[in-house]
């Protein structure tokens, strides 16, 4: 987003999202409790609960009453799809804007991308 | 006047106590410490009480704990007046900077015994664990404790009292950094296990801020701000850039302060900025940075501040 220091609960939600994307948290796996997260980050448990609520609303987590929070089975695929959708807007467009601002021809960027793709193949 | 909240895991925590203050006035002789103060603290939250020295924090907490009688107005806990009401004061614990640990000739274990008799909710097993964790010597007389040990004993008494309304007034002041961290961990575990109403007054704003769900700022006996911490933080923004651009961007906004360095100006604005504002700032080459709670606090309680439109939003 725009600001470099978003509220703590959003940072925690992002951390959990990243864990799901990277496979640190697996589908249908139980995540730590709000109190465990709160103690780890030294924040109010209600703040941690807010992060969990946001992730439930987004379909990343689901709750089992009296048991706790779990990773939604389709969360990894859904998150990856969402990340792919925003990739060009989040990553490519700002890069192109920066290149324009400091005078790097787009052709050079394309060349560099092709180079690193070749390195990957090797 | 009680309410239960359902937490994210879907469990219903125990009932908690609410605090209601209506047109409270407290004066010592001719000095007015609190004036026409009204606020409500819904139960089950952790509140941060901030204010400069002499703002009235200790006065407010003393009235809430029933240590002092209000000069005028009402102070209700669970809907009942607090002063000389033992049914309520049993459920309230205030730990002040001195540690509130009683007679200097008592030994630590005797102090804990007295606390146990005062509080039906006292947890002796938890007290023992805390004494151990904070390294308070049980057999030493209270008057022979170091400042840090005395503060730690206050923290132990507060936490182990397990009262539905728990207040710490700069109680962590004598603690070293590791002990303050331990205090935070214990407090988080406590409210995590069973929500209660906690009020913490502090000058260590940045260190304690993550614990607070809501922040209250007192200034010269009056309530300046009561807001959820996240919401309050989102309202403070520092705008930095070329003087002319900053001036155009901040025109009509509530500004709290201004600093200059050559042609660069840094203006503090108070109010919600929307995405359009942020795009506009980006196009004008301005930097927008969120403010830390401590900076916001300093600006909001600055007696010399030239506030434009202090009651309004950014435009």
CSV table of C-alpha atoms in Angstrom, one decimal:
chain,number,residue,atom,x,y,z
A,1,UNK,CA,0.0,0.0,0.0
A,2,UNK,CA,1.0,3.6,0.3
A,3,UNK,CA,2.3,3.9,3.8
A,4,UNK,CA,5.4,2.4,5.1
A,5,UNK,CA,4.2,1.7,8.6
A,6,UNK,CA,0.7,0.1,8.5
A,7,UNK,CA,-1.1,-0.8,11.7
A,8,UNK,CA,0.4,-3.8,13.6
A,9,UNK,CA,-2.6,-6.0,12.9
A,10,UNK,CA,-2.2,-5.6,9.2
A,11,UNK,CA,1.5,-6.4,9.4
A,12,UNK,CA,0.6,-9.6,11.3
A,13,UNK,CA,-2.0,-10.5,8.7
A,14,UNK,CA,0.6,-10.0,6.0
A,15,UNK,CA,3.1,-12.2,7.8
A,16,UNK,CA,0.5,-15.0,8.1
A,17,UNK,CA,-0.4,-14.5,4.4
A,18,UNK,CA,3.3,-14.7,3.4
A,19,UNK,CA,3.6,-17.9,5.5
A,20,UNK,CA,0.7,-19.5,3.6
A,21,UNK,CA,2.2,-18.4,0.3
A,22,UNK,CA,5.6,-19.8,1.1
A,23,UNK,CA,4.3,-23.1,2.5
A,24,UNK,CA,5.4,-22.4,6.1
A,25,UNK,CA,1.7,-22.8,6.9
A,26,UNK,CA,-0.1,-25.6,5.1
A,27,UNK,CA,-3.7,-26.0,4.1
A,28,UNK,CA,-6.0,-27.1,7.0
A,29,UNK,CA,-3.1,-26.6,9.4
A,30,UNK,CA,-3.9,-24.9,12.7
A,31,UNK,CA,-2.3,-21.6,13.3
A,32,UNK,CA,-1.0,-20.4,16.7
A,33,UNK,CA,-3.6,-18.8,19.0
A,34,UNK,CA,-4.2,-15.0,19.3
A,35,UNK,CA,-2.5,-15.1,22.7
A,36,UNK,CA,0.5,-16.9,21.4
A,37,UNK,CA,0.8,-14.3,18.6
A,38,UNK,CA,0.2,-11.5,21.0
A,39,UNK,CA,2.9,-12.7,23.4
A,40,UNK,CA,5.4,-13.2,20.6
A,41,UNK,CA,4.9,-9.7,19.1
A,42,UNK,CA,4.2,-8.1,22.6
A,43,UNK,CA,0.9,-6.6,21.5
A,44,UNK,CA,-2.6,-6.6,22.9
A,45,UNK,CA,-4.4,-9.9,22.2
A,46,UNK,CA,-7.3,-7.9,20.7
A,47,UNK,CA,-4.9,-6.5,18.1
A,48,UNK,CA,-3.8,-10.1,17.1
A,49,UNK,CA,-7.5,-11.1,17.1
A,50,UNK,CA,-8.1,-8.2,14.6
A,51,UNK,CA,-5.5,-9.7,12.2
A,52,UNK,CA,-7.2,-13.1,12.5
A,53,UNK,CA,-10.6,-11.6,11.8
A,54,UNK,CA,-9.3,-9.8,8.7
A,55,UNK,CA,-7.9,-13.1,7.4
A,56,UNK,CA,-11.2,-14.9,8.1
A,57,UNK,CA,-13.0,-12.2,6.2
A,58,UNK,CA,-10.5,-12.7,3.3
A,59,UNK,CA,-11.0,-16.4,3.3
A,60,UNK,CA,-7.4,-17.2,4.2
A,61,UNK,CA,-8.3,-18.7,7.6
A,62,UNK,CA,-11.4,-20.4,9.0
A,63,UNK,CA,-12.3,-20.9,12.6
A,64,UNK,CA,-13.5,-24.0,14.3
A,65,UNK,CA,-15.5,-23.1,17.3
A,66,UNK,CA,-13.6,-23.8,20.6
A,67,UNK,CA,-10.6,-25.3,18.7
A,68,UNK,CA,-9.0,-22.4,16.9
A,69,UNK,CA,-8.0,-21.0,13.5
A,70,UNK,CA,-7.0,-23.1,10.5
A,71,UNK,CA,-5.6,-22.3,7.0
A,72,UNK,CA,-8.4,-22.5,4.4
A,73,UNK,CA,-7.7,-25.5,2.0
A,74,UNK,CA,-7.9,-23.2,-1.0
A,75,UNK,CA,-6.0,-20.3,0.5
A,76,UNK,CA,-2.5,-21.1,-1.0
A,77,UNK,CA,-3.9,-21.3,-4.6
A,78,UNK,CA,-6.2,-18.3,-4.1
A,79,UNK,CA,-3.4,-16.1,-2.6
A,80,UNK,CA,-1.1,-17.0,-5.5
A,81,UNK,CA,-3.8,-16.1,-8.0
A,82,UNK,CA,-4.4,-12.8,-6.2
A,83,UNK,CA,-0.6,-12.1,-6.1
A,84,UNK,CA,-0.3,-12.8,-9.9
A,85,UNK,CA,-3.2,-10.4,-10.6
A,86,UNK,CA,-1.5,-7.6,-8.8
A,87,UNK,CA,2.0,-8.3,-10.0
A,88,UNK,CA,2.1,-6.0,-12.9
A,89,UNK,CA,0.5,-3.1,-11.0
A,90,UNK,CA,2.6,-3.6,-7.9
A,91,UNK,CA,5.9,-4.6,-9.3
A,92,UNK,CA,6.2,-3.8,-13.1
A,93,UNK,CA,4.5,-0.5,-13.4
A,94,UNK,CA,6.5,1.2,-10.6
A,95,UNK,CA,9.7,-0.2,-12.1
A,96,UNK,CA,8.8,1.2,-15.5
A,97,UNK,CA,7.9,4.6,-13.9
A,98,UNK,CA,11.3,4.7,-12.1
A,99,UNK,CA,13.2,3.7,-15.3
A,100,UNK,CA,11.5,6.6,-17.1
A,101,UNK,CA,12.2,9.0,-14.4
A,102,UNK,CA,16.0,8.3,-14.4
A,103,UNK,CA,16.3,7.7,-18.2
A,104,UNK,CA,16.8,4.0,-18.6
A,105,UNK,CA,15.4,2.9,-22.0
A,106,UNK,CA,12.8,0.1,-21.7
A,107,UNK,CA,14.8,-1.9,-24.2
A,108,UNK,CA,17.6,-2.2,-21.6
A,109,UNK,CA,15.1,-3.6,-19.0
A,110,UNK,CA,13.8,-6.1,-21.5
A,111,UNK,CA,17.4,-7.2,-22.3
A,112,UNK,CA,18.1,-7.6,-18.5
A,113,UNK,CA,15.0,-9.7,-18.0
A,114,UNK,CA,16.0,-12.0,-20.9
A,115,UNK,CA,19.5,-12.3,-19.5
A,116,UNK,CA,18.3,-13.4,-16.1
A,117,UNK,CA,15.8,-15.8,-17.7
A,118,UNK,CA,18.8,-17.4,-19.7
A,119,UNK,CA,20.7,-17.7,-16.5
A,120,UNK,CA,17.8,-19.5,-14.9
A,121,UNK,CA,17.7,-22.0,-17.8
A,122,UNK,CA,21.4,-22.8,-17.5
B,1,UNK,CA,-23.2,-2.4,32.9
B,2,UNK,CA,-21.3,-5.5,32.0
B,3,UNK,CA,-20.8,-7.0,28.7
B,4,UNK,CA,-19.2,-10.1,27.2
B,5,UNK,CA,-17.3,-10.1,23.9
B,6,UNK,CA,-16.9,-12.9,21.5
B,7,UNK,CA,-13.2,-13.2,20.5
B,8,UNK,CA,-11.9,-14.3,17.1
B,9,UNK,CA,-11.7,-17.9,18.2
B,10,UNK,CA,-15.4,-17.8,18.9
B,11,UNK,CA,-15.2,-18.4,22.7
B,12,UNK,CA,-17.1,-16.2,25.1
B,13,UNK,CA,-14.8,-14.7,27.7
B,14,UNK,CA,-16.0,-14.0,31.3
B,15,UNK,CA,-18.0,-10.9,32.1
B,16,UNK,CA,-15.9,-7.7,32.6
B,17,UNK,CA,-16.5,-4.4,34.4
B,18,UNK,CA,-17.2,-1.1,32.7
B,19,UNK,CA,-16.1,2.3,34.0
B,20,UNK,CA,-18.2,5.4,33.7
B,21,UNK,CA,-17.0,8.9,34.6
B,22,UNK,CA,-19.5,11.8,34.4
B,23,UNK,CA,-18.5,15.4,34.9
B,24,UNK,CA,-15.9,14.5,37.3
B,25,UNK,CA,-14.2,17.4,39.2
B,26,UNK,CA,-11.4,16.9,41.7
B,27,UNK,CA,-9.8,19.8,43.5
B,28,UNK,CA,-7.2,20.0,46.2
B,29,UNK,CA,-7.9,23.3,47.9
B,30,UNK,CA,-7.7,25.8,45.1
B,31,UNK,CA,-6.0,23.6,42.7
B,32,UNK,CA,-8.3,21.9,40.2
B,33,UNK,CA,-6.8,18.6,39.2
B,34,UNK,CA,-9.7,17.3,37.1
B,35,UNK,CA,-12.4,19.4,35.6
B,36,UNK,CA,-15.7,18.4,34.0
B,37,UNK,CA,-14.2,15.1,32.9
B,38,UNK,CA,-16.5,12.5,31.3
B,39,UNK,CA,-15.4,9.3,29.8
B,40,UNK,CA,-16.4,5.7,29.6
B,41,UNK,CA,-14.2,2.6,29.4
B,42,UNK,CA,-16.1,-0.4,28.2
B,43,UNK,CA,-15.0,-3.5,29.9
B,44,UNK,CA,-12.4,-6.0,28.8
B,45,UNK,CA,-9.9,-3.7,27.1
B,46,UNK,CA,-6.5,-2.4,27.8
B,47,UNK,CA,-6.3,1.4,28.0
B,48,UNK,CA,-3.3,3.6,27.8
B,49,UNK,CA,-3.6,6.8,29.9
B,50,UNK,CA,-1.2,9.4,28.7
B,51,UNK,CA,-0.5,12.9,29.9
B,52,UNK,CA,2.2,15.3,30.8
B,53,UNK,CA,3.3,15.7,34.4
B,54,UNK,CA,0.4,17.3,36.3
B,55,UNK,CA,-2.2,16.5,33.6
B,56,UNK,CA,-4.3,14.6,36.2
B,57,UNK,CA,-3.5,11.0,35.5
B,58,UNK,CA,-2.8,10.0,39.1
B,59,UNK,CA,-5.8,12.0,40.3
B,60,UNK,CA,-8.1,10.2,37.9
B,61,UNK,CA,-6.8,6.8,38.8
B,62,UNK,CA,-7.0,7.5,42.5
B,63,UNK,CA,-10.7,8.5,42.1
B,64,UNK,CA,-11.3,5.3,40.0
B,65,UNK,CA,-9.7,3.2,42.7
B,66,UNK,CA,-11.8,4.9,45.5
B,67,UNK,CA,-8.6,6.3,47.1
B,68,UNK,CA,-10.1,9.8,46.8
B,69,UNK,CA,-13.6,11.2,46.8
B,70,UNK,CA,-14.7,13.2,43.8
B,71,UNK,CA,-15.3,16.9,44.5
B,72,UNK,CA,-18.2,16.7,42.0
B,73,UNK,CA,-19.6,14.4,39.4
B,74,UNK,CA,-20.0,10.6,39.3
B,75,UNK,CA,-17.6,7.7,39.1
B,76,UNK,CA,-19.2,4.3,38.5
B,77,UNK,CA,-17.6,0.9,38.2
B,78,UNK,CA,-20.0,-1.8,37.1
B,79,UNK,CA,-22.7,0.9,37.5
B,80,UNK,CA,-22.0,1.5,41.2
B,81,UNK,CA,-20.3,4.4,42.9
B,82,UNK,CA,-16.7,3.5,43.9
B,83,UNK,CA,-16.0,5.6,46.9
B,84,UNK,CA,-16.4,3.7,50.3
B,85,UNK,CA,-18.1,0.9,48.4
B,86,UNK,CA,-16.2,-2.2,49.5
B,87,UNK,CA,-18.1,-4.5,47.1
B,88,UNK,CA,-16.6,-2.5,44.2
B,89,UNK,CA,-13.2,-1.6,45.7
B,90,UNK,CA,-12.5,-5.4,46.2
B,91,UNK,CA,-12.7,-5.7,42.5
B,92,UNK,CA,-10.4,-2.8,41.8
B,93,UNK,CA,-6.6,-2.7,42.1
B,94,UNK,CA,-4.4,0.3,41.6
B,95,UNK,CA,-0.6,0.0,41.8
B,96,UNK,CA,1.1,3.4,41.9
B,97,UNK,CA,4.7,4.4,41.3
B,98,UNK,CA,5.7,3.7,44.9
B,99,UNK,CA,4.6,0.1,44.4
B,100,UNK,CA,1.7,0.4,46.9
B,101,UNK,CA,3.2,-2.4,48.9
B,102,UNK,CA,2.3,-1.3,52.4
B,103,UNK,CA,4.3,-0.9,55.6
B,104,UNK,CA,8.1,-0.9,55.2
B,105,UNK,CA,8.5,-3.1,58.3
B,106,UNK,CA,6.5,-6.0,56.7
B,107,UNK,CA,8.4,-8.7,54.9
B,108,UNK,CA,7.5,-9.4,51.3
B,109,UNK,CA,5.6,-12.6,52.1
B,110,UNK,CA,3.5,-10.7,54.7
B,111,UNK,CA,2.7,-8.0,52.1
B,112,UNK,CA,1.5,-10.8,49.8
B,113,UNK,CA,-0.6,-12.2,52.7
B,114,UNK,CA,-2.3,-8.9,53.2
B,115,UNK,CA,-3.0,-8.6,49.5
B,116,UNK,CA,-4.5,-12.1,49.6
B,117,UNK,CA,-6.9,-11.1,52.4
B,118,UNK,CA,-7.9,-7.9,50.5
B,119,UNK,CA,-8.7,-9.6,47.2
B,120,UNK,CA,-11.1,-12.5,46.8
B,121,UNK,CA,-9.7,-12.9,43.3
B,122,UNK,CA,-6.1,-13.3,44.6
B,123,UNK,CA,-4.1,-16.1,42.9
B,124,UNK,CA,-1.4,-17.3,45.4
B,125,UNK,CA,0.1,-19.8,43.0
B,126,UNK,CA,0.5,-17.1,40.3
B,127,UNK,CA,2.0,-14.7,42.9
B,128,UNK,CA,4.6,-17.3,43.8
B,129,UNK,CA,5.5,-17.7,40.1
B,130,UNK,CA,5.7,-14.0,39.6
B,131,UNK,CA,7.9,-13.4,42.7
B,132,UNK,CA,10.2,-16.0,41.2
B,133,UNK,CA,10.2,-14.5,37.8
B,134,UNK,CA,10.9,-11.0,39.0
B,135,UNK,CA,13.4,-12.1,41.6
B,136,UNK,CA,11.7,-10.5,44.7
B,137,UNK,CA,13.2,-11.9,47.9
B,138,UNK,CA,10.3,-13.2,50.0
B,139,UNK,CA,12.0,-12.8,53.4
B,140,UNK,CA,13.3,-9.3,53.0
B,141,UNK,CA,11.5,-6.3,54.6
B,142,UNK,CA,9.8,-4.1,52.1
B,143,UNK,CA,11.8,-1.1,53.3
B,144,UNK,CA,15.1,-2.9,52.5
B,145,UNK,CA,14.1,-3.7,48.9
B,146,UNK,CA,15.8,-1.9,46.1
B,147,UNK,CA,13.8,0.4,43.9
B,148,UNK,CA,13.5,-2.2,41.2
B,149,UNK,CA,12.5,-4.9,43.6
B,150,UNK,CA,9.9,-2.6,45.1
B,151,UNK,CA,8.4,-1.8,41.7
B,152,UNK,CA,8.5,-5.6,40.9
B,153,UNK,CA,6.6,-6.3,44.1
B,154,UNK,CA,3.9,-3.8,43.1
B,155,UNK,CA,3.6,-5.5,39.7
B,156,UNK,CA,3.3,-8.9,41.4
B,157,UNK,CA,0.6,-7.6,43.7
B,158,UNK,CA,-1.3,-6.0,40.8
B,159,UNK,CA,-1.1,-9.0,38.5
B,160,UNK,CA,-1.8,-11.7,41.1
B,161,UNK,CA,-4.8,-9.7,42.5
B,162,UNK,CA,-6.6,-10.7,39.3
B,163,UNK,CA,-9.2,-8.0,39.9
B,164,UNK,CA,-11.6,-7.2,37.1
B,165,UNK,CA,-10.4,-3.6,37.1
B,166,UNK,CA,-6.6,-3.4,37.2
B,167,UNK,CA,-4.7,-0.1,37.1
B,168,UNK,CA,-1.0,0.6,37.0
B,169,UNK,CA,0.2,4.2,37.5
B,170,UNK,CA,3.8,4.4,36.3
B,171,UNK,CA,4.2,1.2,38.3
B,172,UNK,CA,6.9,0.0,35.9
B,173,UNK,CA,9.1,3.1,36.5
B,174,UNK,CA,11.7,1.4,38.7
B,175,UNK,CA,11.9,-1.7,36.6
B,176,UNK,CA,14.9,-2.4,34.3
B,177,UNK,CA,14.2,-3.2,30.6
B,178,UNK,CA,14.1,-7.0,30.9
B,179,UNK,CA,11.7,-6.8,33.8
B,180,UNK,CA,9.5,-4.4,31.9
B,181,UNK,CA,9.4,-6.9,29.0
B,182,UNK,CA,8.5,-9.6,31.5
B,183,UNK,CA,5.7,-7.4,32.9
B,184,UNK,CA,4.4,-6.9,29.3
B,185,UNK,CA,4.4,-10.6,28.6
B,186,UNK,CA,2.6,-11.4,31.9
B,187,UNK,CA,0.0,-8.7,31.2
B,188,UNK,CA,-0.6,-9.9,27.7
B,189,UNK,CA,-0.9,-13.5,28.9
B,190,UNK,CA,-3.4,-12.4,31.6
B,191,UNK,CA,-5.7,-10.4,29.4
B,192,UNK,CA,-5.4,-13.1,26.7
B,193,UNK,CA,-6.5,-15.8,29.2
B,194,UNK,CA,-9.3,-13.8,30.6
B,195,UNK,CA,-10.2,-10.3,29.4
B,196,UNK,CA,-10.4,-7.6,32.0
B,197,UNK,CA,-10.4,-3.9,32.2
B,198,UNK,CA,-6.8,-2.6,32.5
B,199,UNK,CA,-5.6,1.0,32.6
B,200,UNK,CA,-1.9,1.7,32.3
B,201,UNK,CA,-0.5,5.2,32.8
B,202,UNK,CA,2.9,5.7,31.4
B,203,UNK,CA,5.5,8.1,30.0
B,204,UNK,CA,7.2,5.3,28.2
B,205,UNK,CA,4.8,5.8,25.3
B,206,UNK,CA,6.5,3.9,22.4
B,207,UNK,CA,7.4,1.0,24.6
B,208,UNK,CA,3.9,0.5,25.9
B,209,UNK,CA,1.8,1.6,22.9
B,210,UNK,CA,1.4,-1.9,21.4
B,211,UNK,CA,-0.3,-3.1,24.5
B,212,UNK,CA,-3.1,-0.5,24.3
B,213,UNK,CA,-6.3,-1.1,22.5
B,214,UNK,CA,-7.4,2.5,23.2
B,215,UNK,CA,-5.5,5.6,24.2
B,216,UNK,CA,-6.7,8.4,26.4
B,217,UNK,CA,-4.8,11.6,26.6
B,218,UNK,CA,-5.3,14.0,29.5
B,219,UNK,CA,-4.1,17.6,29.4
B,220,UNK,CA,-4.5,20.0,32.3
B,221,UNK,CA,-7.3,18.0,33.9
B,222,UNK,CA,-9.3,17.5,30.7
B,223,UNK,CA,-9.7,14.6,28.2
B,224,UNK,CA,-8.1,15.6,24.9
B,225,UNK,CA,-8.4,12.3,23.0
B,226,UNK,CA,-9.9,8.9,23.6
B,227,UNK,CA,-9.6,6.7,20.5
B,228,UNK,CA,-8.5,3.2,19.4
B,229,UNK,CA,-4.8,3.2,19.1
B,230,UNK,CA,-4.8,2.2,15.4
B,231,UNK,CA,-7.4,4.8,14.5
B,232,UNK,CA,-5.4,7.5,16.4
B,233,UNK,CA,-2.1,6.5,14.7
B,234,UNK,CA,-3.8,6.6,11.3
B,235,UNK,CA,-4.8,10.2,11.9
B,236,UNK,CA,-1.3,11.7,12.4
B,237,UNK,CA,0.8,12.3,9.3
B,238,UNK,CA,4.0,14.2,8.7
B,239,UNK,CA,4.1,15.9,5.3
B,240,UNK,CA,7.6,16.7,4.1
B,241,UNK,CA,8.8,18.5,1.0
B,242,UNK,CA,9.4,21.8,-0.8
B,243,UNK,CA,7.8,24.6,1.2
B,244,UNK,CA,5.4,25.8,-1.5
B,245,UNK,CA,4.2,22.3,-2.3
B,246,UNK,CA,3.6,21.5,1.3
B,247,UNK,CA,1.7,24.7,1.8
B,248,UNK,CA,-0.6,23.9,-1.1
B,249,UNK,CA,-1.2,20.4,0.0
B,250,UNK,CA,-1.9,21.1,3.6
B,251,UNK,CA,-4.1,24.2,2.9
B,252,UNK,CA,-7.4,23.7,4.9
B,253,UNK,CA,-6.1,20.8,6.9
B,254,UNK,CA,-5.7,20.6,10.7
B,255,UNK,CA,-2.0,21.2,11.4
B,256,UNK,CA,-0.4,20.6,14.7
B,257,UNK,CA,3.1,21.7,14.1
B,258,UNK,CA,5.7,22.8,11.5
B,259,UNK,CA,9.5,22.6,11.3
B,260,UNK,CA,11.8,24.1,8.6
B,261,UNK,CA,15.2,23.1,7.2
B,262,UNK,CA,16.2,25.5,4.5
B,263,UNK,CA,13.6,25.2,1.7
B,264,UNK,CA,12.3,21.9,3.2
B,265,UNK,CA,9.2,22.1,5.4
B,266,UNK,CA,7.8,19.4,7.6
B,267,UNK,CA,4.2,19.9,8.6
B,268,UNK,CA,2.2,17.7,11.0
B,269,UNK,CA,-1.4,17.2,10.0
B,270,UNK,CA,-4.1,15.6,12.1
B,271,UNK,CA,-7.0,14.0,10.3
B,272,UNK,CA,-7.7,11.1,7.9
B,273,UNK,CA,-6.0,11.3,4.5
B,274,UNK,CA,-7.7,9.4,1.8
B,275,UNK,CA,-6.2,7.7,-1.3
B,276,UNK,CA,-6.8,10.8,-3.4
B,277,UNK,CA,-4.8,12.8,-0.9
B,278,UNK,CA,-2.0,10.3,-1.1
B,279,UNK,CA,-1.9,10.3,-4.9
B,280,UNK,CA,-1.9,14.1,-4.8
B,281,UNK,CA,1.0,14.1,-2.4
B,282,UNK,CA,2.9,11.7,-4.6
B,283,UNK,CA,2.4,13.9,-7.7
B,284,UNK,CA,3.6,16.9,-5.7
B,285,UNK,CA,6.8,15.0,-4.7
B,286,UNK,CA,5.8,15.1,-1.0
B,287,UNK,CA,6.7,12.5,1.6
B,288,UNK,CA,3.9,11.3,3.8
B,289,UNK,CA,5.0,9.5,7.0
B,290,UNK,CA,2.8,8.1,9.7
B,291,UNK,CA,3.5,9.5,13.1
B,292,UNK,CA,4.6,7.6,16.2
B,293,UNK,CA,2.2,7.8,19.1
B,294,UNK,CA,4.8,9.7,21.2
B,295,UNK,CA,5.1,12.4,18.6
B,296,UNK,CA,1.3,12.7,18.3
B,297,UNK,CA,1.1,12.9,22.1
B,298,UNK,CA,3.7,15.7,22.2
B,299,UNK,CA,1.8,17.7,19.6
B,300,UNK,CA,-1.6,17.2,21.1
B,301,UNK,CA,-0.5,18.3,24.5
B,302,UNK,CA,1.7,21.2,23.4
B,303,UNK,CA,0.5,24.4,25.1
B,304,UNK,CA,2.2,26.6,22.4
B,305,UNK,CA,0.9,24.8,19.4
B,306,UNK,CA,-0.7,26.9,16.7
B,307,UNK,CA,-3.5,24.6,15.9
B,308,UNK,CA,-5.6,25.5,12.8
B,309,UNK,CA,-9.1,24.2,13.1
B,310,UNK,CA,-8.5,22.0,16.1
B,311,UNK,CA,-11.9,20.4,16.0
B,312,UNK,CA,-12.3,19.7,12.4
B,313,UNK,CA,-10.9,17.1,10.0
B,314,UNK,CA,-8.3,17.7,7.4
B,315,UNK,CA,-10.5,19.8,5.2
